[in-house]
Amino acid sequence: MNINYIVKEELLRSFPVLFFSFLIIGLLNREGYIPLGMSGVFILALFFTAIHFSFMVWYRKKEQIDNNNISFIINHILSSKSHDEKITELYKDEKTKISSSIREHMGLLIITILLYLAYLYASLVYNIDQIFWFLVILFTGSTLSKITYGERKANQKDPMRLLVFYVIACAFIFVRYLVLGYPILPILKGSIILGILLIFLVLGIKWSQRKQNSDN
């Protein structure tokens, strides 16, 4: 295990973490929820990024994880298996990975993004009735579900895919709010609260699976 290689990968990952941390904290600061100046916002974002970097390097070194895929690492953290069982089970079938399911349906994902961009363009240029937004939700939700879960029954039992689906869906919604000029803070606060609840739900499912494994 080359620790320098892990440090390099996590340093590269720290840039988007810092950007999104700065963006979210800056929005909260602008709305008065966090009384900080711009320097304070940057320092706080840098602090969260440093915590993320330190944890990822420590965990990947401890668990000997060469794969830098974030969904792989999160699934490894939440797995109830022992270290050897985790490595064996997560690598034995590439087709069960979330990233594999997304790659398998990459064409559908591209079509969904293009249609979504067409909807946003039509909303801006032609001021179409936003009743069509409900049709867009139904179509996008169904395609994202197919992309995230795939067609294998084993994938339906993976709670991590629910979090992946939620993050992708939130990205689509945030883009709509930004492009159409809607206030993003209320939807951001709601998505964070719901995201925290989903994390607790996933942890509960993982704990239940761990208990069943120990009973067996």
mmCIF file of C-alpha atoms in Angstrom:
data_model
loop_
_atom_site.group_PDB
_atom_site.id
_atom_site.type_symbol
_atom_site.label_atom_id
_atom_site.label_comp_id
_atom_site.label_asym_id
_atom_site.label_seq_id
_atom_site.Cartn_x
_atom_site.Cartn_y
_atom_site.Cartn_z
ATOM 1 C CA MET A 1 0.000 0.000 0.000
ATOM 2 C CA ASN A 2 1.626 3.257 -1.170
ATOM 3 C CA ILE A 3 0.562 5.960 1.290
ATOM 4 C CA ASN A 4 1.969 8.715 -0.968
ATOM 5 C CA TYR A 5 -0.369 7.586 -3.760
ATOM 6 C CA ILE A 6 -3.363 7.793 -1.396
ATOM 7 C CA VAL A 7 -2.323 11.262 -0.211
ATOM 8 C CA LYS A 8 -2.068 12.454 -3.824
ATOM 9 C CA GLU A 9 -5.525 11.092 -4.684
ATOM 10 C CA GLU A 10 -7.121 12.609 -1.600
ATOM 11 C CA LEU A 11 -5.445 15.966 -2.219
ATOM 12 C CA LEU A 12 -7.046 16.038 -5.658
ATOM 13 C CA ARG A 13 -10.394 15.092 -4.126
ATOM 14 C CA SER A 14 -9.998 17.916 -1.586
ATOM 15 C CA PHE A 15 -10.388 20.613 -4.255
ATOM 16 C CA PRO A 16 -14.060 19.831 -5.067
ATOM 17 C CA VAL A 17 -14.718 19.233 -1.345
ATOM 18 C CA LEU A 18 -13.313 22.692 -0.563
ATOM 19 C CA PHE A 19 -15.313 24.273 -3.390
ATOM 20 C CA PHE A 20 -18.661 22.819 -2.330
ATOM 21 C CA SER A 21 -17.948 23.457 1.362
ATOM 22 C CA PHE A 22 -17.169 27.092 0.573
ATOM 23 C CA LEU A 23 -20.302 27.373 -1.592
ATOM 24 C CA ILE A 24 -22.670 25.920 1.027
ATOM 25 C CA ILE A 25 -21.142 27.829 3.959
ATOM 26 C CA GLY A 26 -21.108 31.010 1.870
ATOM 27 C CA LEU A 27 -24.835 30.656 1.108
ATOM 28 C CA LEU A 28 -25.609 30.117 4.786
ATOM 29 C CA ASN A 29 -23.432 33.127 5.684
ATOM 30 C CA ARG A 30 -25.130 35.344 3.093
ATOM 31 C CA GLU A 31 -28.537 34.506 4.526
ATOM 32 C CA GLY A 32 -27.366 35.287 8.049
ATOM 33 C CA TYR A 33 -27.416 31.770 9.453
ATOM 34 C CA ILE A 34 -23.656 31.804 10.059
ATOM 35 C CA PRO A 35 -22.284 35.226 11.128
ATOM 36 C CA LEU A 36 -18.887 35.049 9.440
ATOM 37 C CA GLY A 37 -16.892 37.214 7.095
ATOM 38 C CA MET A 38 -15.553 35.880 3.816
ATOM 39 C CA SER A 39 -12.251 34.971 5.462
ATOM 40 C CA GLY A 40 -14.151 33.079 8.172
ATOM 41 C CA VAL A 41 -16.174 31.233 5.520
ATOM 42 C CA PHE A 42 -12.996 30.147 3.754
ATOM 43 C CA ILE A 43 -11.312 29.065 7.002
ATOM 44 C CA LEU A 44 -14.368 27.014 8.029
ATOM 45 C CA ALA A 45 -14.549 25.390 4.581
ATOM 46 C CA LEU A 46 -10.821 24.669 4.778
ATOM 47 C CA PHE A 47 -11.337 23.142 8.229
ATOM 48 C CA PHE A 48 -14.029 20.739 6.953
ATOM 49 C CA THR A 49 -11.840 19.876 3.968
ATOM 50 C CA ALA A 50 -8.889 19.105 6.240
ATOM 51 C CA ILE A 51 -11.071 16.807 8.358
ATOM 52 C CA HIS A 52 -12.311 15.026 5.234
ATOM 53 C CA PHE A 53 -8.757 14.668 3.869
ATOM 54 C CA SER A 54 -7.317 13.361 7.148
ATOM 55 C CA PHE A 55 -10.103 10.841 7.646
ATOM 56 C CA MET A 56 -9.940 9.503 4.087
ATOM 57 C CA VAL A 57 -6.164 9.054 4.186
ATOM 58 C CA TRP A 58 -6.312 7.384 7.596
ATOM 59 C CA TYR A 59 -9.176 5.056 6.689
ATOM 60 C CA ARG A 60 -7.833 4.014 3.295
ATOM 61 C CA LYS A 61 -4.441 3.294 4.824
ATOM 62 C CA LYS A 62 -5.952 1.324 7.718
ATOM 63 C CA GLU A 63 -8.259 -0.721 5.482
ATOM 64 C CA GLN A 64 -5.739 -0.972 2.611
ATOM 65 C CA ILE A 65 -8.134 0.457 0.003
ATOM 66 C CA ASP A 66 -6.544 1.135 -3.379
ATOM 67 C CA ASN A 67 -9.834 1.995 -5.083
ATOM 68 C CA ASN A 68 -10.448 5.769 -4.817
ATOM 69 C CA ASN A 69 -14.112 5.557 -5.921
ATOM 70 C CA ILE A 70 -16.088 7.441 -3.252
ATOM 71 C CA SER A 71 -19.131 5.160 -3.483
ATOM 72 C CA PHE A 72 -16.828 2.158 -3.019
ATOM 73 C CA ILE A 73 -15.247 3.729 0.087
ATOM 74 C CA ILE A 74 -18.591 4.746 1.629
ATOM 75 C CA ASN A 75 -20.000 1.287 1.024
ATOM 76 C CA HIS A 76 -16.853 -0.151 2.616
ATOM 77 C CA ILE A 77 -17.286 2.075 5.690
ATOM 78 C CA LEU A 78 -20.930 1.118 6.161
ATOM 79 C CA SER A 79 -20.397 -2.576 5.443
ATOM 80 C CA SER A 80 -21.003 -4.920 8.377
ATOM 81 C CA LYS A 81 -18.423 -7.429 7.120
ATOM 82 C CA SER A 82 -14.925 -7.976 8.459
ATOM 83 C CA HIS A 83 -11.986 -6.408 6.617
ATOM 84 C CA ASP A 84 -11.138 -9.535 4.567
ATOM 85 C CA GLU A 85 -14.808 -10.210 3.798
ATOM 86 C CA LYS A 86 -15.272 -6.593 2.664
ATOM 87 C CA ILE A 87 -12.378 -6.724 0.230
ATOM 88 C CA THR A 88 -13.403 -10.121 -1.141
ATOM 89 C CA GLU A 89 -17.104 -9.286 -1.485
ATOM 90 C CA LEU A 90 -16.684 -5.816 -2.976
ATOM 91 C CA TYR A 91 -14.244 -6.998 -5.634
ATOM 92 C CA LYS A 92 -15.670 -10.401 -6.510
ATOM 93 C CA ASP A 93 -18.479 -9.071 -8.726
ATOM 94 C CA GLU A 94 -17.792 -5.836 -10.581
ATOM 95 C CA LYS A 95 -21.328 -5.762 -11.960
ATOM 96 C CA THR A 96 -22.853 -5.239 -8.497
ATOM 97 C CA LYS A 97 -21.097 -1.884 -7.984
ATOM 98 C CA ILE A 98 -23.010 1.366 -8.272
ATOM 99 C CA SER A 99 -20.412 2.766 -10.659
ATOM 100 C CA SER A 100 -20.856 -0.288 -12.872
ATOM 101 C CA SER A 101 -24.618 0.227 -12.984
ATOM 102 C CA ILE A 102 -24.139 3.880 -13.968
ATOM 103 C CA ARG A 103 -21.662 2.970 -16.701
ATOM 104 C CA GLU A 104 -24.040 0.319 -17.963
ATOM 105 C CA HIS A 105 -26.784 2.929 -18.411
ATOM 106 C CA MET A 106 -24.528 5.810 -19.487
ATOM 107 C CA GLY A 107 -26.507 6.277 -22.707
ATOM 108 C CA LEU A 108 -29.744 6.675 -20.765
ATOM 109 C CA LEU A 109 -28.052 9.137 -18.408
ATOM 110 C CA ILE A 110 -26.828 11.271 -21.324
ATOM 111 C CA ILE A 111 -30.312 11.286 -22.891
ATOM 112 C CA THR A 112 -31.835 12.304 -19.544
ATOM 113 C CA ILE A 113 -29.361 15.172 -19.144
ATOM 114 C CA LEU A 114 -29.928 16.408 -22.712
ATOM 115 C CA LEU A 115 -33.718 16.350 -22.300
ATOM 116 C CA TYR A 116 -33.388 18.121 -18.960
ATOM 117 C CA LEU A 117 -31.233 20.839 -20.543
ATOM 118 C CA ALA A 118 -33.823 21.187 -23.322
ATOM 119 C CA TYR A 119 -36.532 21.664 -20.680
ATOM 120 C CA LEU A 120 -34.468 24.355 -18.910
ATOM 121 C CA TYR A 121 -33.781 26.122 -22.219
ATOM 122 C CA ALA A 122 -37.465 26.085 -23.141
ATOM 123 C CA SER A 123 -38.357 27.416 -19.688
ATOM 124 C CA LEU A 124 -35.995 30.368 -20.108
ATOM 125 C CA VAL A 125 -36.631 31.230 -23.767
ATOM 126 C CA TYR A 126 -40.298 30.385 -24.228
ATOM 127 C CA ASN A 127 -41.497 30.712 -20.632
ATOM 128 C CA ILE A 128 -43.353 27.391 -20.806
ATOM 129 C CA ASP A 129 -45.945 26.468 -18.228
ATOM 130 C CA GLN A 130 -44.230 24.982 -15.206
ATOM 131 C CA ILE A 131 -46.930 22.302 -15.023
ATOM 132 C CA PHE A 132 -44.537 20.417 -17.300
ATOM 133 C CA TRP A 133 -42.144 20.266 -14.338
ATOM 134 C CA PHE A 134 -44.218 17.420 -12.880
ATOM 135 C CA LEU A 135 -43.814 15.442 -16.110
ATOM 136 C CA VAL A 136 -40.085 16.150 -15.993
ATOM 137 C CA ILE A 137 -39.970 14.895 -12.382
ATOM 138 C CA LEU A 138 -41.702 11.647 -13.342
ATOM 139 C CA PHE A 139 -39.451 11.014 -16.331
ATOM 140 C CA THR A 140 -36.210 12.004 -14.602
ATOM 141 C CA GLY A 141 -37.096 10.067 -11.453
ATOM 142 C CA SER A 142 -37.840 6.885 -13.387
ATOM 143 C CA THR A 143 -34.663 7.086 -15.465
ATOM 144 C CA LEU A 144 -32.462 7.908 -12.460
ATOM 145 C CA SER A 145 -33.992 4.975 -10.609
ATOM 146 C CA LYS A 146 -33.145 2.652 -13.496
ATOM 147 C CA ILE A 147 -29.637 4.096 -13.753
ATOM 148 C CA THR A 148 -28.944 3.819 -10.009
ATOM 149 C CA TYR A 149 -30.516 0.454 -9.257
ATOM 150 C CA GLY A 150 -30.125 -1.329 -12.581
ATOM 151 C CA GLU A 151 -32.068 -4.505 -13.258
ATOM 152 C CA ARG A 152 -30.459 -6.913 -10.790
ATOM 153 C CA LYS A 153 -32.444 -7.993 -7.747
ATOM 154 C CA ALA A 154 -29.334 -7.809 -5.550
ATOM 155 C CA ASN A 155 -29.055 -4.087 -6.270
ATOM 156 C CA GLN A 156 -32.532 -3.422 -4.860
ATOM 157 C CA LYS A 157 -31.323 -4.465 -1.405
ATOM 158 C CA ASP A 158 -28.368 -2.069 -1.366
ATOM 159 C CA PRO A 159 -29.335 0.999 0.758
ATOM 160 C CA MET A 160 -26.319 2.927 -0.518
ATOM 161 C CA ARG A 161 -28.030 3.253 -3.888
ATOM 162 C CA LEU A 162 -30.789 5.270 -2.237
ATOM 163 C CA LEU A 163 -28.232 7.870 -1.153
ATOM 164 C CA VAL A 164 -26.679 7.923 -4.631
ATOM 165 C CA PHE A 165 -30.113 8.396 -6.189
ATOM 166 C CA TYR A 166 -30.874 11.213 -3.740
ATOM 167 C CA VAL A 167 -27.612 13.069 -4.427
ATOM 168 C CA ILE A 168 -28.091 12.888 -8.217
ATOM 169 C CA ALA A 169 -31.734 13.980 -7.932
ATOM 170 C CA CYS A 170 -30.717 16.944 -5.741
ATOM 171 C CA ALA A 171 -28.148 17.989 -8.351
ATOM 172 C CA PHE A 172 -30.881 18.090 -11.033
ATOM 173 C CA ILE A 173 -33.165 20.131 -8.769
ATOM 174 C CA PHE A 174 -30.433 22.602 -7.734
ATOM 175 C CA VAL A 175 -29.528 23.224 -11.379
ATOM 176 C CA ARG A 176 -33.172 24.050 -12.140
ATOM 177 C CA TYR A 177 -33.399 26.500 -9.237
ATOM 178 C CA LEU A 178 -30.142 28.216 -10.206
ATOM 179 C CA VAL A 179 -30.969 28.480 -13.925
ATOM 180 C CA LEU A 180 -34.528 29.739 -13.402
ATOM 181 C CA GLY A 181 -33.495 32.134 -10.637
ATOM 182 C CA TYR A 182 -35.545 30.585 -7.831
ATOM 183 C CA PRO A 183 -34.383 31.012 -4.194
ATOM 184 C CA ILE A 184 -32.113 28.057 -3.543
ATOM 185 C CA LEU A 185 -31.618 28.350 0.239
ATOM 186 C CA PRO A 186 -35.017 26.869 1.267
ATOM 187 C CA ILE A 187 -34.581 23.843 -0.992
ATOM 188 C CA LEU A 188 -30.960 23.529 0.178
ATOM 189 C CA LYS A 189 -31.979 23.433 3.839
ATOM 190 C CA GLY A 190 -34.719 20.927 3.133
ATOM 191 C CA SER A 191 -32.403 18.684 1.120
ATOM 192 C CA ILE A 192 -29.776 18.732 3.886
ATOM 193 C CA ILE A 193 -32.340 17.746 6.522
ATOM 194 C CA LEU A 194 -33.755 14.979 4.343
ATOM 195 C CA GLY A 195 -30.237 13.839 3.462
ATOM 196 C CA ILE A 196 -29.341 13.524 7.157
ATOM 197 C CA LEU A 197 -32.501 11.474 7.756
ATOM 198 C CA LEU A 198 -31.609 9.206 4.818
ATOM 199 C CA ILE A 199 -28.108 8.697 6.242
ATOM 200 C CA PHE A 200 -29.608 7.610 9.569
ATOM 201 C CA LEU A 201 -31.959 5.310 7.662
ATOM 202 C CA VAL A 202 -29.053 3.699 5.799
ATOM 203 C CA LEU A 203 -27.100 3.330 9.046
ATOM 204 C CA GLY A 204 -30.151 1.692 10.622
ATOM 205 C CA ILE A 205 -30.441 -0.773 7.755
ATOM 206 C CA LYS A 206 -26.733 -1.540 7.938
ATOM 207 C CA TRP A 207 -26.985 -2.051 11.711
ATOM 208 C CA SER A 208 -29.918 -4.413 11.182
ATOM 209 C CA GLN A 209 -27.888 -6.368 8.613
ATOM 210 C CA ARG A 210 -24.953 -6.530 10.990
ATOM 211 C CA LYS A 211 -27.198 -7.855 13.753
ATOM 212 C CA GLN A 212 -28.607 -10.522 11.442
ATOM 213 C CA ASN A 213 -25.081 -11.543 10.402
ATOM 214 C CA SER A 214 -23.980 -11.838 14.044
ATOM 215 C CA ASP A 215 -27.065 -13.914 14.903
ATOM 216 C CA ASN A 216 -26.312 -16.249 12.032
#
